Structure formats: structure tokens, C-alpha cells
Amino acid sequence: MNKLSVKPKPVLDATLSLVDKVEQNLRDYFAEANLQPGDAIPKEAELALTMGVSRTALREALSRLRTLGLIESKRNRGIILTQPDILGSFERVLNPMLLDSATLQDIFELRLVLEMGITDFLFIRKTKENLDRLELLVKKEEETKDKFLKNRYDVEFHSMLYEISGNQTLLRFQKMLLPIFNLVHSGQIISKSEVKNAVTHRDLLLDLQQGTPESFREKMSIHLKVYLDTVEE
């Protein structure tokens, strides 16, 4: 399809606010015109005329898209599409002080799902070097009696698992969750339950070294059971 032959549709939907409708129509236009990162979009005056809206409404919609990282202004080129940062907007608002307890709980439960899900990547991408780093970390945790340090090593152990997974998006997401981990350890989000025959970081490390994805996943489930038991149905 010729990109130049596709025009943004007029704004007709009465169920949304005007700016919401303009934003949605622009998104639809980008997709239908098969615009790619680096492609320029029509000038504001042309877009406003084609969509039948004021330039004020159009600029507000473009401002939203710019905030989301979908477009940017380039000198001598006007407005172009960009490669969106899929975690950028989420990162801006992921402040535990700005979120209610229910949202924080949901995000923490997402962390539990992720840690169960990266098992296969760990076994595919583990190396002697990163296993040795885990070994040193586990030794530090075992040798200290300081509660603060134990919590710190707990976070570092799980952070290193994300690193070993080799998935940069997951690793970045995990780093964004670190402030929430601190609230977990302080008991503000979720309380630990008591688990018999609990699985330690040492147990997880040994299984990562000598076990299988299936056995590791089972041990991780037990390791996280102190949190999973308190998740509401």
C-alpha cells in the first residue's frame, strides 16, 4: 500500500473525548499507512484539515504520542515515528509512593509469575562465570546474621537470575521492581507465611548447577511459597 495514498480518518466516534478520538485515529493511521520508525508524518495543518479537528486538539493528541515515545520532532524533517520504549511510560509511574496497595500487590504477584517463567532461559544461558558469582553471593548470605544484609542478598540473588536469563527487557523490568521488593521485606505489601522444608538460595543454586528445569521450577515454587500462600483467591 502506498503510504502517501492513506489519509487519517475524520473524527466521528462520539463515545470518546475529542483528544482521545484524535489520538486513536492517528494510531490507526500510522498502522494503516504502514509507517515505520524514521518515517515522517504529514504536517499539523494537513492532519487537522483531513481529520476535521482544530490544531489545538491535534497538538494535544500529538503531545500524548510524544510522551509515549511514539513520535519525536526532528529539525528539517518535522515529526517522525520512533521506536517506542515499551517500558518507558511504565517506568515513569512505577513509584511505590504513588500506587495503592492493591496495585503494588498485583505488581508483586507479576514478579512471582516471571520468576517461575524464566527457568528454561536460565538453563539455556547459564555459564560457569555467572554460577560462580551466584556461589559467592550465597556464601555472603549464609555468613551474615545482619537482617538488612540478608534482605539485600535476597534481592541480589533474584536480580542475578534475571541477568542470567539474558532477556534485557525482563532485566530492566526487574530493576524497576526493586523499590517494591523493599516494601515486601518491610512487610508493607505481603506477609510471609511459614513453610516447612523451605528451599533456600543454596538449594536453588545447587539445582541450577546439577538439576533440570523441571526440578528447579519445582524448588522455585517452594521457595516462593512463603509469598504464594498469602495471595488471595
PDB file of C-alpha atoms in Angstrom:
ATOM      1  CA  MET A   1       0.000   0.000   0.000  1.00  0.00           C
ATOM      2  CA  ASN A   2       1.341   3.443  -0.926  1.00  0.00           C
ATOM      3  CA  LYS A   3       1.932   5.333   2.294  1.00  0.00           C
ATOM      4  CA  LEU A   4       1.056   8.639   0.624  1.00  0.00           C
ATOM      5  CA  SER A   5      -2.342   7.325  -0.503  1.00  0.00           C
ATOM      6  CA  VAL A   6      -3.513   6.677   3.055  1.00  0.00           C
ATOM      7  CA  LYS A   7      -5.108   9.529   4.943  1.00  0.00           C
ATOM      8  CA  PRO A   8      -6.137   9.722   8.615  1.00  0.00           C
ATOM      9  CA  LYS A   9      -9.875   9.273   9.036  1.00  0.00           C
ATOM     10  CA  PRO A  10     -12.189  12.087  10.146  1.00  0.00           C
ATOM     11  CA  VAL A  11     -13.062  12.059  13.840  1.00  0.00           C
ATOM     12  CA  LEU A  12     -16.587  10.626  14.183  1.00  0.00           C
ATOM     13  CA  ASP A  13     -16.692   8.426  17.318  1.00  0.00           C
ATOM     14  CA  ALA A  14     -18.910  10.164  19.900  1.00  0.00           C
ATOM     15  CA  THR A  15     -18.071   7.806  22.777  1.00  0.00           C
ATOM     16  CA  LEU A  16     -14.626   9.311  23.440  1.00  0.00           C
ATOM     17  CA  SER A  17     -13.344  12.789  24.176  1.00  0.00           C
ATOM     18  CA  LEU A  18     -12.161  14.744  21.152  1.00  0.00           C
ATOM     19  CA  VAL A  19      -8.472  14.378  22.002  1.00  0.00           C
ATOM     20  CA  ASP A  20      -8.919  10.659  22.704  1.00  0.00           C
ATOM     21  CA  LYS A  21     -10.513  10.225  19.287  1.00  0.00           C
ATOM     22  CA  VAL A  22      -7.744  12.170  17.538  1.00  0.00           C
ATOM     23  CA  GLU A  23      -5.079  10.103  19.287  1.00  0.00           C
ATOM     24  CA  GLN A  24      -6.770   6.824  18.318  1.00  0.00           C
ATOM     25  CA  ASN A  25      -7.232   7.935  14.721  1.00  0.00           C
ATOM     26  CA  LEU A  26      -3.561   8.870  14.497  1.00  0.00           C
ATOM     27  CA  ARG A  27      -2.547   5.446  15.811  1.00  0.00           C
ATOM     28  CA  ASP A  28      -4.836   3.772  13.260  1.00  0.00           C
ATOM     29  CA  TYR A  29      -3.407   5.941  10.510  1.00  0.00           C
ATOM     30  CA  PHE A  30       0.188   5.022  11.379  1.00  0.00           C
ATOM     31  CA  ALA A  31      -0.714   1.327  11.179  1.00  0.00           C
ATOM     32  CA  GLU A  32      -2.810   1.522   8.004  1.00  0.00           C
ATOM     33  CA  ALA A  33      -0.167   3.596   6.215  1.00  0.00           C
ATOM     34  CA  ASN A  34       2.460   1.074   7.343  1.00  0.00           C
ATOM     35  CA  LEU A  35       4.635   3.850   8.694  1.00  0.00           C
ATOM     36  CA  GLN A  36       7.914   2.677  10.220  1.00  0.00           C
ATOM     37  CA  PRO A  37      10.297   4.265  12.751  1.00  0.00           C
ATOM     38  CA  GLY A  38      12.042   7.126  10.979  1.00  0.00           C
ATOM     39  CA  ASP A  39       9.135   7.877   8.617  1.00  0.00           C
ATOM     40  CA  ALA A  40       7.783  11.424   8.659  1.00  0.00           C
ATOM     41  CA  ILE A  41       4.083  12.111   9.157  1.00  0.00           C
ATOM     42  CA  PRO A  42       2.105  14.906   7.456  1.00  0.00           C
ATOM     43  CA  LYS A  43       2.304  18.428   8.786  1.00  0.00           C
ATOM     44  CA  GLU A  44      -0.042  19.544  11.562  1.00  0.00           C
ATOM     45  CA  ALA A  45      -2.157  21.720   9.276  1.00  0.00           C
ATOM     46  CA  GLU A  46      -2.733  18.847   6.832  1.00  0.00           C
ATOM     47  CA  LEU A  47      -3.584  16.377   9.602  1.00  0.00           C
ATOM     48  CA  ALA A  48      -6.020  18.774  11.293  1.00  0.00           C
ATOM     49  CA  LEU A  49      -7.760  19.521   7.995  1.00  0.00           C
ATOM     50  CA  THR A  50      -8.034  15.860   6.987  1.00  0.00           C
ATOM     51  CA  MET A  51      -9.390  14.829  10.390  1.00  0.00           C
ATOM     52  CA  GLY A  52     -11.709  17.811  10.672  1.00  0.00           C
ATOM     53  CA  VAL A  53     -10.405  18.981  14.050  1.00  0.00           C
ATOM     54  CA  SER A  54      -8.690  22.054  15.437  1.00  0.00           C
ATOM     55  CA  ARG A  55      -4.927  22.246  15.565  1.00  0.00           C
ATOM     56  CA  THR A  56      -5.255  22.624  19.353  1.00  0.00           C
ATOM     57  CA  ALA A  57      -6.883  19.189  19.684  1.00  0.00           C
ATOM     58  CA  LEU A  58      -4.384  17.707  17.238  1.00  0.00           C
ATOM     59  CA  ARG A  59      -1.413  19.130  19.138  1.00  0.00           C
ATOM     60  CA  GLU A  60      -2.739  17.678  22.412  1.00  0.00           C
ATOM     61  CA  ALA A  61      -3.028  14.244  20.802  1.00  0.00           C
ATOM     62  CA  LEU A  62       0.461  14.534  19.314  1.00  0.00           C
ATOM     63  CA  SER A  63       1.781  15.573  22.715  1.00  0.00           C
ATOM     64  CA  ARG A  64       0.394  12.343  24.199  1.00  0.00           C
ATOM     65  CA  LEU A  65       2.063  10.272  21.490  1.00  0.00           C
ATOM     66  CA  ARG A  66       5.315  12.134  22.066  1.00  0.00           C
ATOM     67  CA  THR A  67       5.128  11.390  25.807  1.00  0.00           C
ATOM     68  CA  LEU A  68       4.659   7.694  24.985  1.00  0.00           C
ATOM     69  CA  GLY A  69       7.762   7.804  22.816  1.00  0.00           C
ATOM     70  CA  LEU A  70       5.875   7.074  19.578  1.00  0.00           C
ATOM     71  CA  ILE A  71       6.886  10.275  17.781  1.00  0.00           C
ATOM     72  CA  GLU A  72       9.520  12.988  18.018  1.00  0.00           C
ATOM     73  CA  SER A  73      10.332  16.242  16.247  1.00  0.00           C
ATOM     74  CA  LYS A  74      13.402  16.394  14.023  1.00  0.00           C
ATOM     75  CA  ARG A  75      14.977  19.512  12.598  1.00  0.00           C
ATOM     76  CA  ASN A  76      14.252  19.909   8.878  1.00  0.00           C
ATOM     77  CA  ARG A  77      12.071  16.777   8.896  1.00  0.00           C
ATOM     78  CA  GLY A  78       9.143  17.657  11.106  1.00  0.00           C
ATOM     79  CA  ILE A  79       7.508  14.909  13.181  1.00  0.00           C
ATOM     80  CA  ILE A  80       8.715  11.342  12.667  1.00  0.00           C
ATOM     81  CA  LEU A  81       7.790   7.987  14.129  1.00  0.00           C
ATOM     82  CA  THR A  82      10.230   6.496  16.620  1.00  0.00           C
ATOM     83  CA  GLN A  83      10.929   3.060  18.019  1.00  0.00           C
ATOM     84  CA  PRO A  84       8.803   3.177  21.186  1.00  0.00           C
ATOM     85  CA  ASP A  85      10.327   2.391  24.549  1.00  0.00           C
ATOM     86  CA  ILE A  86       7.806  -0.196  25.734  1.00  0.00           C
ATOM     87  CA  LEU A  87       8.762   0.211  29.396  1.00  0.00           C
ATOM     88  CA  GLY A  88       9.429   3.935  29.394  1.00  0.00           C
ATOM     89  CA  SER A  89       5.967   5.129  30.416  1.00  0.00           C
ATOM     90  CA  PHE A  90       5.597   2.335  32.947  1.00  0.00           C
ATOM     91  CA  GLU A  91       8.940   3.283  34.450  1.00  0.00           C
ATOM     92  CA  ARG A  92       7.841   6.891  34.926  1.00  0.00           C
ATOM     93  CA  VAL A  93       4.875   5.979  37.117  1.00  0.00           C
ATOM     94  CA  LEU A  94       6.252   2.936  38.965  1.00  0.00           C
ATOM     95  CA  ASN A  95       6.812   4.757  42.220  1.00  0.00           C
ATOM     96  CA  PRO A  96       5.551   2.770  45.228  1.00  0.00           C
ATOM     97  CA  MET A  97       4.572   6.017  46.929  1.00  0.00           C
ATOM     98  CA  LEU A  98       2.188   6.853  44.073  1.00  0.00           C
ATOM     99  CA  LEU A  99       0.458   3.458  43.839  1.00  0.00           C
ATOM    100  CA  ASP A 100      -2.182   1.978  46.107  1.00  0.00           C
ATOM    101  CA  SER A 101      -1.648  -1.273  47.995  1.00  0.00           C
ATOM    102  CA  ALA A 102      -3.815  -3.334  45.609  1.00  0.00           C
ATOM    103  CA  THR A 103      -1.744  -2.236  42.604  1.00  0.00           C
ATOM    104  CA  LEU A 104       1.504  -2.928  44.440  1.00  0.00           C
ATOM    105  CA  GLN A 105       0.217  -6.381  45.351  1.00  0.00           C
ATOM    106  CA  ASP A 106      -0.666  -7.076  41.692  1.00  0.00           C
ATOM    107  CA  ILE A 107       2.777  -5.985  40.539  1.00  0.00           C
ATOM    108  CA  PHE A 108       4.462  -8.168  43.133  1.00  0.00           C
ATOM    109  CA  GLU A 109       2.402 -11.167  42.017  1.00  0.00           C
ATOM    110  CA  LEU A 110       3.582 -10.453  38.474  1.00  0.00           C
ATOM    111  CA  ARG A 111       7.124 -10.787  39.783  1.00  0.00           C
ATOM    112  CA  LEU A 112       6.273 -14.252  41.115  1.00  0.00           C
ATOM    113  CA  VAL A 113       4.975 -15.294  37.688  1.00  0.00           C
ATOM    114  CA  LEU A 114       8.118 -14.004  35.958  1.00  0.00           C
ATOM    115  CA  GLU A 115      10.479 -15.846  38.285  1.00  0.00           C
ATOM    116  CA  MET A 116       8.682 -19.102  37.630  1.00  0.00           C
ATOM    117  CA  GLY A 117       8.723 -18.425  33.900  1.00  0.00           C
ATOM    118  CA  ILE A 118      12.421 -17.706  33.307  1.00  0.00           C
ATOM    119  CA  THR A 119      13.565 -21.201  34.340  1.00  0.00           C
ATOM    120  CA  ASP A 120      14.189 -22.552  30.842  1.00  0.00           C
ATOM    121  CA  PHE A 121      16.209 -19.457  29.903  1.00  0.00           C
ATOM    122  CA  LEU A 122      18.384 -19.938  32.988  1.00  0.00           C
ATOM    123  CA  PHE A 123      19.338 -23.461  31.984  1.00  0.00           C
ATOM    124  CA  ILE A 124      19.965 -22.467  28.374  1.00  0.00           C
ATOM    125  CA  ARG A 125      22.111 -19.427  29.185  1.00  0.00           C
ATOM    126  CA  LYS A 126      23.850 -20.239  32.465  1.00  0.00           C
ATOM    127  CA  THR A 127      27.667 -20.165  32.413  1.00  0.00           C
ATOM    128  CA  LYS A 128      30.351 -21.167  34.869  1.00  0.00           C
ATOM    129  CA  GLU A 129      31.118 -17.489  35.411  1.00  0.00           C
ATOM    130  CA  ASN A 130      27.625 -16.455  36.448  1.00  0.00           C
ATOM    131  CA  LEU A 131      27.157 -19.598  38.553  1.00  0.00           C
ATOM    132  CA  ASP A 132      30.392 -18.718  40.367  1.00  0.00           C
ATOM    133  CA  ARG A 133      29.010 -15.237  41.022  1.00  0.00           C
ATOM    134  CA  LEU A 134      25.863 -16.763  42.476  1.00  0.00           C
ATOM    135  CA  GLU A 135      28.029 -19.020  44.652  1.00  0.00           C
ATOM    136  CA  LEU A 136      29.857 -16.021  46.137  1.00  0.00           C
ATOM    137  CA  LEU A 137      26.578 -14.252  46.795  1.00  0.00           C
ATOM    138  CA  VAL A 138      25.032 -17.262  48.528  1.00  0.00           C
ATOM    139  CA  LYS A 139      28.133 -17.603  50.729  1.00  0.00           C
ATOM    140  CA  LYS A 140      27.828 -13.973  51.793  1.00  0.00           C
ATOM    141  CA  GLU A 141      24.168 -14.504  52.663  1.00  0.00           C
ATOM    142  CA  GLU A 142      24.959 -17.642  54.673  1.00  0.00           C
ATOM    143  CA  GLU A 143      27.772 -15.992  56.625  1.00  0.00           C
ATOM    144  CA  THR A 144      25.934 -12.862  57.768  1.00  0.00           C
ATOM    145  CA  LYS A 145      23.457 -12.557  60.610  1.00  0.00           C
ATOM    146  CA  ASP A 146      22.575  -8.996  59.717  1.00  0.00           C
ATOM    147  CA  LYS A 147      18.909  -8.866  58.644  1.00  0.00           C
ATOM    148  CA  PHE A 148      19.466  -5.861  56.408  1.00  0.00           C
ATOM    149  CA  LEU A 149      22.282  -7.620  54.550  1.00  0.00           C
ATOM    150  CA  LYS A 150      20.267 -10.834  54.253  1.00  0.00           C
ATOM    151  CA  ASN A 151      17.424  -8.896  52.602  1.00  0.00           C
ATOM    152  CA  ARG A 152      19.917  -7.187  50.314  1.00  0.00           C
ATOM    153  CA  TYR A 153      21.473 -10.507  49.276  1.00  0.00           C
ATOM    154  CA  ASP A 154      17.989 -11.935  48.741  1.00  0.00           C
ATOM    155  CA  VAL A 155      17.218  -9.182  46.226  1.00  0.00           C
ATOM    156  CA  GLU A 156      20.640  -9.532  44.586  1.00  0.00           C
ATOM    157  CA  PHE A 157      20.216 -13.287  44.170  1.00  0.00           C
ATOM    158  CA  HIS A 158      16.932 -12.935  42.326  1.00  0.00           C
ATOM    159  CA  SER A 159      18.260  -9.974  40.337  1.00  0.00           C
ATOM    160  CA  MET A 160      21.133 -12.148  39.160  1.00  0.00           C
ATOM    161  CA  LEU A 161      18.691 -14.801  37.951  1.00  0.00           C
ATOM    162  CA  TYR A 162      17.104 -12.201  35.678  1.00  0.00           C
ATOM    163  CA  GLU A 163      20.569 -11.251  34.467  1.00  0.00           C
ATOM    164  CA  ILE A 164      21.423 -14.890  33.689  1.00  0.00           C
ATOM    165  CA  SER A 165      18.166 -15.223  31.718  1.00  0.00           C
ATOM    166  CA  GLY A 166      19.747 -12.916  29.130  1.00  0.00           C
ATOM    167  CA  ASN A 167      16.471 -11.115  28.443  1.00  0.00           C
ATOM    168  CA  GLN A 168      17.226  -7.397  28.664  1.00  0.00           C
ATOM    169  CA  THR A 169      13.572  -6.353  28.831  1.00  0.00           C
ATOM    170  CA  LEU A 170      12.949  -8.692  31.762  1.00  0.00           C
ATOM    171  CA  LEU A 171      16.127  -7.472  33.467  1.00  0.00           C
ATOM    172  CA  ARG A 172      15.108  -3.856  33.086  1.00  0.00           C
ATOM    173  CA  PHE A 173      11.618  -4.625  34.350  1.00  0.00           C
ATOM    174  CA  GLN A 174      13.052  -6.409  37.369  1.00  0.00           C
ATOM    175  CA  LYS A 175      15.221  -3.388  38.206  1.00  0.00           C
ATOM    176  CA  MET A 176      12.102  -1.240  38.073  1.00  0.00           C
ATOM    177  CA  LEU A 177      10.556  -3.533  40.694  1.00  0.00           C
ATOM    178  CA  LEU A 178      13.387  -3.131  43.199  1.00  0.00           C
ATOM    179  CA  PRO A 179      11.609  -0.400  45.230  1.00  0.00           C
ATOM    180  CA  ILE A 180       8.651  -2.765  45.552  1.00  0.00           C
ATOM    181  CA  PHE A 181      10.939  -5.540  46.812  1.00  0.00           C
ATOM    182  CA  ASN A 182      11.955  -3.178  49.627  1.00  0.00           C
ATOM    183  CA  LEU A 183       8.319  -2.806  50.653  1.00  0.00           C
ATOM    184  CA  VAL A 184       7.959  -6.578  50.610  1.00  0.00           C
ATOM    185  CA  HIS A 185      10.818  -7.003  53.039  1.00  0.00           C
ATOM    186  CA  SER A 186       9.340  -4.317  55.275  1.00  0.00           C
ATOM    187  CA  GLY A 187       6.019  -6.192  55.304  1.00  0.00           C
ATOM    188  CA  GLN A 188       4.018  -3.351  53.751  1.00  0.00           C
ATOM    189  CA  ILE A 189       2.781  -5.371  50.762  1.00  0.00           C
ATOM    190  CA  ILE A 190       2.611  -9.009  51.638  1.00  0.00           C
ATOM    191  CA  SER A 191       3.356 -11.068  54.717  1.00  0.00           C
ATOM    192  CA  LYS A 192       5.435 -14.223  54.700  1.00  0.00           C
ATOM    193  CA  SER A 193       3.878 -17.470  55.799  1.00  0.00           C
ATOM    194  CA  GLU A 194       5.837 -20.247  57.438  1.00  0.00           C
ATOM    195  CA  VAL A 195       6.899 -23.092  55.130  1.00  0.00           C
ATOM    196  CA  LYS A 196       8.180 -26.460  56.281  1.00  0.00           C
ATOM    197  CA  ASN A 197      11.254 -27.724  54.444  1.00  0.00           C
ATOM    198  CA  ALA A 198      11.746 -24.303  52.856  1.00  0.00           C
ATOM    199  CA  VAL A 199      14.011 -24.102  49.802  1.00  0.00           C
ATOM    200  CA  THR A 200      16.965 -21.762  50.289  1.00  0.00           C
ATOM    201  CA  HIS A 201      19.071 -19.896  47.768  1.00  0.00           C
ATOM    202  CA  ARG A 202      21.722 -22.577  48.295  1.00  0.00           C
ATOM    203  CA  ASP A 203      19.182 -25.227  47.253  1.00  0.00           C
ATOM    204  CA  LEU A 204      18.257 -23.239  44.143  1.00  0.00           C
ATOM    205  CA  LEU A 205      21.904 -22.759  43.216  1.00  0.00           C
ATOM    206  CA  LEU A 206      22.682 -26.471  43.571  1.00  0.00           C
ATOM    207  CA  ASP A 207      19.715 -27.344  41.384  1.00  0.00           C
ATOM    208  CA  LEU A 208      20.740 -24.770  38.795  1.00  0.00           C
ATOM    209  CA  GLN A 209      24.187 -26.367  38.761  1.00  0.00           C
ATOM    210  CA  GLN A 210      23.168 -30.024  38.720  1.00  0.00           C
ATOM    211  CA  GLY A 211      19.416 -30.330  38.268  1.00  0.00           C
ATOM    212  CA  THR A 212      16.899 -29.892  35.463  1.00  0.00           C
ATOM    213  CA  PRO A 213      14.489 -27.100  34.511  1.00  0.00           C
ATOM    214  CA  GLU A 214      11.644 -29.162  35.943  1.00  0.00           C
ATOM    215  CA  SER A 215      13.312 -29.750  39.320  1.00  0.00           C
ATOM    216  CA  PHE A 216      14.453 -26.126  39.527  1.00  0.00           C
ATOM    217  CA  ARG A 217      10.951 -24.864  38.754  1.00  0.00           C
ATOM    218  CA  GLU A 218       9.539 -27.084  41.492  1.00  0.00           C
ATOM    219  CA  LYS A 219      12.085 -25.800  44.005  1.00  0.00           C
ATOM    220  CA  MET A 220      11.444 -22.201  42.996  1.00  0.00           C
ATOM    221  CA  SER A 221       7.734 -22.787  43.602  1.00  0.00           C
ATOM    222  CA  ILE A 222       8.507 -23.970  47.130  1.00  0.00           C
ATOM    223  CA  HIS A 223      10.960 -21.100  47.643  1.00  0.00           C
ATOM    224  CA  LEU A 224       8.247 -18.578  46.699  1.00  0.00           C
ATOM    225  CA  LYS A 225       5.563 -20.413  48.658  1.00  0.00           C
ATOM    226  CA  VAL A 226       6.105 -18.082  51.604  1.00  0.00           C
ATOM    227  CA  TYR A 227       4.540 -15.403  49.406  1.00  0.00           C
ATOM    228  CA  LEU A 228       2.197 -17.501  47.259  1.00  0.00           C
ATOM    229  CA  ASP A 229       0.352 -18.817  50.328  1.00  0.00           C
ATOM    230  CA  THR A 230      -0.792 -15.316  51.159  1.00  0.00           C
ATOM    231  CA  VAL A 231      -2.090 -14.482  47.684  1.00  0.00           C
ATOM    232  CA  GLU A 232      -5.857 -14.014  47.818  1.00  0.00           C
ATOM    233  CA  GLU A 233      -8.064 -16.186  45.622  1.00  0.00           C
TER     234      GLU A 233
END
